[in-house]
Coordinates of C-alpha atoms in Angstrom, one line a residue:
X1 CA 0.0 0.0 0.0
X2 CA 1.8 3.0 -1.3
X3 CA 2.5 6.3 1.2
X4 CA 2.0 9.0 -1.5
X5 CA -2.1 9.1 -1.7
X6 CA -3.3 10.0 -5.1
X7 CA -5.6 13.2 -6.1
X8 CA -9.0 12.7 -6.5
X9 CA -12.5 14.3 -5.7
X10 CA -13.5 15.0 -2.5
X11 CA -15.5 11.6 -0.9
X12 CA -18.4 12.7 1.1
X13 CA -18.6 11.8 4.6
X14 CA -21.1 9.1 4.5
X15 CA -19.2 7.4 2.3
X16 CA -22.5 6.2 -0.4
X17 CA -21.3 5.9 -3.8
X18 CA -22.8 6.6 -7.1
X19 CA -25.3 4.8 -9.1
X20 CA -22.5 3.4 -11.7
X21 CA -21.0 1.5 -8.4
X22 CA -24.1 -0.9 -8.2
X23 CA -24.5 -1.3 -12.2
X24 CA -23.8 -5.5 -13.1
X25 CA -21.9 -5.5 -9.9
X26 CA -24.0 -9.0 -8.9
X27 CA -21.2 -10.4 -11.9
X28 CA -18.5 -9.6 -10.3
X29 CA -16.4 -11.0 -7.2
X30 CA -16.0 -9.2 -4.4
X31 CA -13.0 -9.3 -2.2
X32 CA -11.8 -7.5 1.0
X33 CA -8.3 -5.9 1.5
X34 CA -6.7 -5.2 5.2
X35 CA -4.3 -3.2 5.6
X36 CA -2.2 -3.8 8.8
X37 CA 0.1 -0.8 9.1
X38 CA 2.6 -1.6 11.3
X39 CA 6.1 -3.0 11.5
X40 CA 8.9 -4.2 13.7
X41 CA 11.3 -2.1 11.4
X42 CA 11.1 -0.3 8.3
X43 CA 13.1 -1.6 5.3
X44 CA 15.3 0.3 3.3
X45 CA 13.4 0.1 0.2
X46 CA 9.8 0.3 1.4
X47 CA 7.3 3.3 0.4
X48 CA 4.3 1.5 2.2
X49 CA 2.1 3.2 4.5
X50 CA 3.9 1.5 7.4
X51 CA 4.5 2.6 10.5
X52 CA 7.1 1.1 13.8
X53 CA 5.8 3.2 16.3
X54 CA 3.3 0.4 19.1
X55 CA 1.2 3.3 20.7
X56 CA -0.3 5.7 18.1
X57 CA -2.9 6.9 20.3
X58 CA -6.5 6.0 20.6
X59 CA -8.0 3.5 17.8
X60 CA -4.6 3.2 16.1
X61 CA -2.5 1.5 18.1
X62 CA -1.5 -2.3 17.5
X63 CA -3.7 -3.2 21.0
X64 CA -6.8 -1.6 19.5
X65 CA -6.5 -1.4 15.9
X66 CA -8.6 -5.0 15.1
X67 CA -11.8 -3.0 16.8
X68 CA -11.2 -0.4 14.4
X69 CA -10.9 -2.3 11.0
X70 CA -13.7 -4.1 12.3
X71 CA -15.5 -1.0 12.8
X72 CA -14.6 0.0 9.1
X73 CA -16.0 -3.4 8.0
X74 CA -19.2 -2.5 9.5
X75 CA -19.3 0.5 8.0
X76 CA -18.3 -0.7 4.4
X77 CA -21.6 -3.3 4.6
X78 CA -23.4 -0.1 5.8
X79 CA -22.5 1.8 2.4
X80 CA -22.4 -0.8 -0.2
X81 CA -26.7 -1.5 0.9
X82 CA -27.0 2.1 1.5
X83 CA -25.6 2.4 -2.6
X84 CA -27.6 -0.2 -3.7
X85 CA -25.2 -2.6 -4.5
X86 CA -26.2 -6.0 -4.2
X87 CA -24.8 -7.7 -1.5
X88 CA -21.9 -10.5 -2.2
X89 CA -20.2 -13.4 -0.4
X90 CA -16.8 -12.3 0.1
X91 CA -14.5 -14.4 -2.7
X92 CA -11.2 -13.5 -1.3
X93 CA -9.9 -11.8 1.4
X94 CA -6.1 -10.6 1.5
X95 CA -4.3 -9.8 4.9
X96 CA -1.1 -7.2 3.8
X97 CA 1.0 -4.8 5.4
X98 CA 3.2 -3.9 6.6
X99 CA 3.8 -7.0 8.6
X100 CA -0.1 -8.3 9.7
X101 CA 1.4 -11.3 11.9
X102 CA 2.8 -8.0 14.1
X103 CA -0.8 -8.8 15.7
X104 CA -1.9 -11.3 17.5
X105 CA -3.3 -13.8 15.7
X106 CA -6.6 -13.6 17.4
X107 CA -7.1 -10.0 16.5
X108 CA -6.5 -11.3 12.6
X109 CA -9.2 -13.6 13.2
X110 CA -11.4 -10.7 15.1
X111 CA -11.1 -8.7 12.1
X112 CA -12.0 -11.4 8.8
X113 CA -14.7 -13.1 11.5
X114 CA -16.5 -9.3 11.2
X115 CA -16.1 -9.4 7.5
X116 CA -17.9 -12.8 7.1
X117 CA -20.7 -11.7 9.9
X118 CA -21.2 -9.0 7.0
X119 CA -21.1 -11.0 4.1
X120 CA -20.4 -14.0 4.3
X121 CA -18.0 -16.2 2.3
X122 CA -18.1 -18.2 -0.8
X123 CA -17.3 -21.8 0.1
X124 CA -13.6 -22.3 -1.5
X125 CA -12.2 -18.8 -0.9
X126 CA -9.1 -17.9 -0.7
X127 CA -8.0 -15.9 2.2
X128 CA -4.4 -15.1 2.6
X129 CA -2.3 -13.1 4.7
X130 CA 1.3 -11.7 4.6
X131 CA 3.7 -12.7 7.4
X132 CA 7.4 -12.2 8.1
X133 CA 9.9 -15.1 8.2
X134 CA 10.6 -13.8 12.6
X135 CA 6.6 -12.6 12.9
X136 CA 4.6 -16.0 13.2
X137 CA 5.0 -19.4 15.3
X138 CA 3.5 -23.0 15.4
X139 CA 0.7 -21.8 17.4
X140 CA -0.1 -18.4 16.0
X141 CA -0.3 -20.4 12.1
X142 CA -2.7 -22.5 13.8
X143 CA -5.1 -19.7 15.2
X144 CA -5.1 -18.7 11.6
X145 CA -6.3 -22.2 10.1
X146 CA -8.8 -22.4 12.4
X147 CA -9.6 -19.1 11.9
X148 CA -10.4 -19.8 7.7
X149 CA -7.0 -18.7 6.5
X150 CA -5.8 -20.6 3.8
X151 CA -2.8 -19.6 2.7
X152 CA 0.1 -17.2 3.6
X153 CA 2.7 -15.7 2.0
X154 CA 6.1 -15.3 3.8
X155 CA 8.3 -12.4 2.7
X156 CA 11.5 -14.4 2.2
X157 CA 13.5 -12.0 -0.4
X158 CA 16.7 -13.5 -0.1
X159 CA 18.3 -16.1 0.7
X160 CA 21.6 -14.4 1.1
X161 CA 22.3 -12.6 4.8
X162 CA 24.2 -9.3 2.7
X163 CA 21.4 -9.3 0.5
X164 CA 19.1 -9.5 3.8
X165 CA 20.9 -6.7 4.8
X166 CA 20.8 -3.8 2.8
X167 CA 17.1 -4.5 2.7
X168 CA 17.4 -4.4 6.3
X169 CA 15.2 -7.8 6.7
X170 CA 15.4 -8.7 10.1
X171 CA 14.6 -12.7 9.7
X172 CA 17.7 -15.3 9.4
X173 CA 17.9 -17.1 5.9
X174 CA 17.5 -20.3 8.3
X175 CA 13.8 -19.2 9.4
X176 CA 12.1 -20.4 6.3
X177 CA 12.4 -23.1 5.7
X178 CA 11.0 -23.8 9.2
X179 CA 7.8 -21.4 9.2
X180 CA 7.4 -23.0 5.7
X181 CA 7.1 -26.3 7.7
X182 CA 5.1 -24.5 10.9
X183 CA 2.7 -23.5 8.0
X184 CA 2.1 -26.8 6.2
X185 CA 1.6 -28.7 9.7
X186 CA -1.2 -26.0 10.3
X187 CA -3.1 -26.8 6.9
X188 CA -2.1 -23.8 5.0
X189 CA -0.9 -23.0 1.1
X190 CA 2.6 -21.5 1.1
X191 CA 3.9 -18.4 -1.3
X192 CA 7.7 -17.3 -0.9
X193 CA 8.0 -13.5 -2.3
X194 CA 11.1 -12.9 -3.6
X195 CA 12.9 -10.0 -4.8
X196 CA 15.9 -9.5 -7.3
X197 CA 18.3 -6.4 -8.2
X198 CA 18.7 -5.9 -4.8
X199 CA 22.6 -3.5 -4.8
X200 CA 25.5 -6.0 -4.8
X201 CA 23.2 -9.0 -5.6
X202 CA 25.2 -11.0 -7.8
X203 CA 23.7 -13.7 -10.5
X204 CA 25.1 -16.2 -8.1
X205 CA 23.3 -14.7 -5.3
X206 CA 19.8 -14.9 -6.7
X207 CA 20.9 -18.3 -8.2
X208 CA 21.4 -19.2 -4.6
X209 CA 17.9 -17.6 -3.5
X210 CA 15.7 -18.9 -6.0
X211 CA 17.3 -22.6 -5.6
X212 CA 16.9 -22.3 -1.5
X213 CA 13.5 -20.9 -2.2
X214 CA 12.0 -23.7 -4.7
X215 CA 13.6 -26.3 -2.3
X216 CA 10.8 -25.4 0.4
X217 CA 8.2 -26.6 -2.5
X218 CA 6.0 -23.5 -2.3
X219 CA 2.6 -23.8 -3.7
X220 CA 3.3 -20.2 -4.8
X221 CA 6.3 -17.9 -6.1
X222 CA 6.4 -14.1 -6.5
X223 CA 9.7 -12.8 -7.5
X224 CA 9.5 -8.6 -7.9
X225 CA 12.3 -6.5 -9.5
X226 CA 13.5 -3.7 -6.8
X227 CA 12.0 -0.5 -7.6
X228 CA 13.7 2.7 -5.4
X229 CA 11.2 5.1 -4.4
X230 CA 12.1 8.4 -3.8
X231 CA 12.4 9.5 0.0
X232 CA 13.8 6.1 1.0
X233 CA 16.5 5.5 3.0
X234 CA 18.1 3.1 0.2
X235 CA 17.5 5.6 -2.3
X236 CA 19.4 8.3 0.1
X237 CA 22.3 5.9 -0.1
X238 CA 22.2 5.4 -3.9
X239 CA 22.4 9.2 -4.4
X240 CA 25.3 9.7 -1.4
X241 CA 27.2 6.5 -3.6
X242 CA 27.3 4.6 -0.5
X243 CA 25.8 1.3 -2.5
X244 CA 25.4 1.0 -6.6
X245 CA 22.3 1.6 -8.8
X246 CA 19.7 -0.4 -10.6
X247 CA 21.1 -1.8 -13.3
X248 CA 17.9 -2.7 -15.9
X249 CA 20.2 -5.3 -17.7
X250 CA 21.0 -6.6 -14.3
X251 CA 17.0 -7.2 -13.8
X252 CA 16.5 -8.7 -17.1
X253 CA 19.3 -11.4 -16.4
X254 CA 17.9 -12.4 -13.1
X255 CA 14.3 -12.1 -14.7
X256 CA 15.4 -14.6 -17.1
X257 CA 17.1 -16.9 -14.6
X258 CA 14.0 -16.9 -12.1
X259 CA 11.7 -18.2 -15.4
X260 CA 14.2 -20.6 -15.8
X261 CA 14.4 -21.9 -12.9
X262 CA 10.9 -21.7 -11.9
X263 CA 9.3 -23.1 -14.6
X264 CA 11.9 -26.1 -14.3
X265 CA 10.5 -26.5 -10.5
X266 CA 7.2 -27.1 -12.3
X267 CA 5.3 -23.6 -11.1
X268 CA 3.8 -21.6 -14.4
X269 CA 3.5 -18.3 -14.8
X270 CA 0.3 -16.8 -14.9
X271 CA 1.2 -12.8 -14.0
X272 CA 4.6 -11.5 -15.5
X273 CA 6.0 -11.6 -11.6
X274 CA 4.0 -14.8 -10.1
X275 CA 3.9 -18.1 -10.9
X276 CA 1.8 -20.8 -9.1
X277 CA 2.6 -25.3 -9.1
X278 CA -1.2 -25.1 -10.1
X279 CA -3.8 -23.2 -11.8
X280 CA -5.4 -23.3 -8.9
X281 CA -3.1 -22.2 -6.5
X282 CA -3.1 -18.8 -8.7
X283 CA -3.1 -16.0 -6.1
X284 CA -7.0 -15.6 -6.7
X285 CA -7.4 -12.1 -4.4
X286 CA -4.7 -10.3 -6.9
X287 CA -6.2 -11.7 -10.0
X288 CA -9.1 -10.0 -8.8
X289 CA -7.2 -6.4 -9.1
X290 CA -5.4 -7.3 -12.4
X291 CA -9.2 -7.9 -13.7
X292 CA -11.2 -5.5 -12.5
X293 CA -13.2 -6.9 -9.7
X294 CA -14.9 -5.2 -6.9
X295 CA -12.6 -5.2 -3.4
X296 CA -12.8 -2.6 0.0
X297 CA -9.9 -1.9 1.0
X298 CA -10.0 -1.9 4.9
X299 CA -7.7 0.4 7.1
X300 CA -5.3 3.7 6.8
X301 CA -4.2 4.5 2.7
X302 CA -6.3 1.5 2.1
X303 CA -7.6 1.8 -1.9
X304 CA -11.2 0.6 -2.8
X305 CA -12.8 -0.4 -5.9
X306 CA -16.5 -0.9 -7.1
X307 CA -17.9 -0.8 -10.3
X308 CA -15.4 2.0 -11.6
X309 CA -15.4 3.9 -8.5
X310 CA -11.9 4.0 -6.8
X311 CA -11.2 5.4 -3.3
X312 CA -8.6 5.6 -1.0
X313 CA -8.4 6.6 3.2
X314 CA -7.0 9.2 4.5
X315 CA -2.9 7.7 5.5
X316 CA -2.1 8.3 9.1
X317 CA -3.4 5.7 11.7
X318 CA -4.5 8.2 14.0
X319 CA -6.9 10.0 11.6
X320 CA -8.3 7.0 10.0
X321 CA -9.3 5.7 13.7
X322 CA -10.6 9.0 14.3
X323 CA -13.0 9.2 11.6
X324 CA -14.6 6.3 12.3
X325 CA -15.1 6.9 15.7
X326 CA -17.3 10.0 14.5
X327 CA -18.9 7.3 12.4
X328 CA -17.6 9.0 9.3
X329 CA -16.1 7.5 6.3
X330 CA -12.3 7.4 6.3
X331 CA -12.1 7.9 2.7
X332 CA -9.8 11.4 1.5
X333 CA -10.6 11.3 -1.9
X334 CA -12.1 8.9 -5.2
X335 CA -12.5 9.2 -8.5
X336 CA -15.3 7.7 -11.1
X337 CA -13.9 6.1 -13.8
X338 CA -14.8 6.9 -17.3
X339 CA -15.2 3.8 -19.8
X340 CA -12.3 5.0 -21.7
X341 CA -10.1 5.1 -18.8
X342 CA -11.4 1.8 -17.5
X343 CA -10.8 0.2 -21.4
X344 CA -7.1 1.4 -20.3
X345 CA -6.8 0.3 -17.6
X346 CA -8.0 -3.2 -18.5
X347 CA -5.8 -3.4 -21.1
X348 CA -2.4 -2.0 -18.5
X349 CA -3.5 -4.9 -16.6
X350 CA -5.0 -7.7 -18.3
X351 CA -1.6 -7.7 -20.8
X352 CA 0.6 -9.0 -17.7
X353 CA -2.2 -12.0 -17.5
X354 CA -0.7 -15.8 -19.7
X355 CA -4.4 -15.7 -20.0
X356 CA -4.0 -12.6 -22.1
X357 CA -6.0 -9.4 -23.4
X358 CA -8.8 -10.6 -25.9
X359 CA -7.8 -8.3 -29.0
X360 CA -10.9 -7.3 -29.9
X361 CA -10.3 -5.2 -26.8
X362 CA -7.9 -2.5 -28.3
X363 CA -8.3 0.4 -30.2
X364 CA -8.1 0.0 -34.3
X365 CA -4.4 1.4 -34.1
X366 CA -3.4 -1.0 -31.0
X367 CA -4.9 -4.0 -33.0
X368 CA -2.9 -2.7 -36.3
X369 CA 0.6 -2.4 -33.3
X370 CA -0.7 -6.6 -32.7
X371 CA 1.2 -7.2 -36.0
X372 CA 4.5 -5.6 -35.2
X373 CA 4.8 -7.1 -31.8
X374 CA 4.9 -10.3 -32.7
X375 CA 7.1 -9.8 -35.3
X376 CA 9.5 -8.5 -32.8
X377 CA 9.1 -11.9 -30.3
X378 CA 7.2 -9.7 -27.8
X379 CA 3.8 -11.6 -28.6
X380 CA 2.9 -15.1 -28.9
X381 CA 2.0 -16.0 -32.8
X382 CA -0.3 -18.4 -31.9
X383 CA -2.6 -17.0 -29.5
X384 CA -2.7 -13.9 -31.5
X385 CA -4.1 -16.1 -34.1
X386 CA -7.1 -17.1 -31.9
X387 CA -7.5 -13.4 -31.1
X388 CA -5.5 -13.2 -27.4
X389 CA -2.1 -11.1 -26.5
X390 CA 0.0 -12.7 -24.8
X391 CA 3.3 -12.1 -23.6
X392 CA 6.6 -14.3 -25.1
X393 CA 9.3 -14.1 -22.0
X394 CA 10.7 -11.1 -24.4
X395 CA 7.7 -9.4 -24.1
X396 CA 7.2 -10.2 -20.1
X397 CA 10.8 -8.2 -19.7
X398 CA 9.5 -5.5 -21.9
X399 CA 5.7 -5.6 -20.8
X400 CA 5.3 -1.3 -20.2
X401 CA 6.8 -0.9 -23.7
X402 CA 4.4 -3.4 -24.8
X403 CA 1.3 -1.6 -23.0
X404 CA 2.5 2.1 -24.5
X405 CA 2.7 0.3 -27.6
X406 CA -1.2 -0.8 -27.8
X407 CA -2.7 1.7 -26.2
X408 CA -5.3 4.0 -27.5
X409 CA -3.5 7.0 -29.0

């Protein structure tokens, strides 16, 4: 959940939502975000909405801040009847951070045990949450299972401790492969997130990482290229010299190397940074984003999205609890999306998909581009033939290039 809150229209205090929010919305999924803010440390490369402090004041610190997303969850059920949107069973629900497991587990399960009181849940659904390596044990994994999780996904990212370092991870390489192990004795799916480009990674390094990583046999893989935000700490230390660059040609060798290797483990890709053993085990809560689903986004800098309305809470901890202790919407801004801009942004996302952007999709110049992309190895032939983009491994490595290239002028 990025810091930097975009701009947007005022969002009124009650929170209802136009009529285009309820229009066909009863075919679509609907999934629930929380956001748990808080962390043991901040990384060096992390623009989330984060914060280490344990007292915050009032609603928003760690001891109380389960009764306030549960409050928010109220309130969301509130405003989706209140719109007319038809209510949903809850598809997915997706615990990030931030580091959730920072809570107890019980206060995890306070929180998704309001959202299914609300709405209910679809038999089958995914519900994940994010964990650090040092933040969960044997007993807390179990809470969770019993709870409904189903799956979590440990932020491993290296599996190297100098690479561990400059991200300023605080878990030991040798505490995966046993919360791995705590989490398949507790019944639950398994995704390692990885990330690559890291300065003074070496080929070897992420060799070394990826290898360590498939040899837990996750049921999941997500493997993310470093991107340096501004205002940083690692990005204050790229600009001082104290540690190198990125290096894009760097990233498209390790790229390469994690396909490699991945797909050898026998995990696909179905999203240019994820790859899944199964179909199934497809990380269903972010397909949900990449396609346009409906989701409420729960807690402070928290995005929402229904029917082409997009909203997003106000950032600080201590203002979001606020709000809804007034029993006013937390929301600081939204937009209302027009059909051109949502034809865009279906097409931004959709094109990362293996399952591909149907063609028919683009614009008469972006169907004329279709031609010229496969010609240059960044599109598969064959499925462009049945009337689907899809990305070669070229195109996955050049996949923005390949967006500006098809979309409408």
């Amino acid at each position: 959940m990025p810091s930097v809150l975009p701009l947007g229209d005022p969002a009124p205090p009650d929170g209802l939502l136009p009529a285009q929010a309820a229009q066909g919305a009863g075919n679509r999924a609907f999934g629930l975000y929380v956001h748990i803010p808080f962390c043991a440390v901040r990384c060096g490369y992390c623009d989330f909405n984060t914060y280490t402090a344990t007292e915050l004041g009032g609603g928003a610190s760690q001891d109380a801040y389960a009764g306030t997303a549960a409050s928010e969850v109220a309130f969301a059920a509130r405003v989706l009847a209140g719109s007319g949107v038809p209510a949903r069973q809850l598809s997915t629900v997706f615990f990030g951070g931030g580091t959730p497991t920072l809570l107890p587990a019980d206060d995890l399960a306070l929180i998704l045990r309001a959202a299914v009181d609300e709405w209910g849940i679809e038999d089958g659904a995914e519900v994940t949450t994010e964990a650090n390596p040092d933040s969960v044990t044997p007993e807390s994994l179990a809470v969770l299972k019993a709870a409904g999780f189903t799956r979590v996904s440990f932020g491993m990212q290296s599996a190297v401790p100098h690479v561990l370092k400059v991200l300023d991870r605080t878990h030991t390489p040798s505490r995966v492969p046993q919360v791995v192990q705590w989490a398949r004795e507790a019944g639950l799916a398994v995704s390692l997130d990885l990330i690559y480009g890291t300065p003074g990674e070496s080929l070897d390094d992420w060799r070394y990482s990826l290898e360590t990583a498939l040899s837990y046999e996750p049921d999941h893989i997500s493997a993310y290229a470093l991107i340096v935000e501004d205002g940083t700490k690692l990005a204050a230390q790229m600009r001082r010299g104290e540690v190198p660059g990125i290096d894009d040609d760097d990233h498209a060798d390790k790229y390469e190397l994690a396909d490699q290797l991945i797909s050898a483990a026998g995990l696909g890709w179905y999203e240019v940074s994820n790859w899944a053993r199964t179909p199934e085990q497809a990380c269903r809560h972010n397909l949900a984003y990449w396609r346009g689903d409906d989701w409420w986004g729960i807690g402070p800098g928290a995005h929402s999205h229904v029917g082409g309305v997009r909203w997003w809470n106000v950032k600080h901890p201590t203002a979001y609890a606020g709000r809804l202790a007034q029993g006013a919407s937390p929301a600081a801004g939204r937009e209302t999306l027009d059909g051109e801009t949502r034809t865009v942004e279906r097409i931004m996302l959709e094109a990362r998909l293996q399952a591909g952007l149907e063609v028919a999709t683009l614009s008469a110049v972006g169907r004329h581009e279709v031609a010229g992309l496969i010609a240059d190895g960044l599109v598969d032939p064959a499925a462009a033939f049945r009337g689907r983009l899809v990305l070669t491994l070229k195109g996955r490595l050049l996949a923005d290039a390949v967006v500006r290239r098809i979309l409408p002028d």
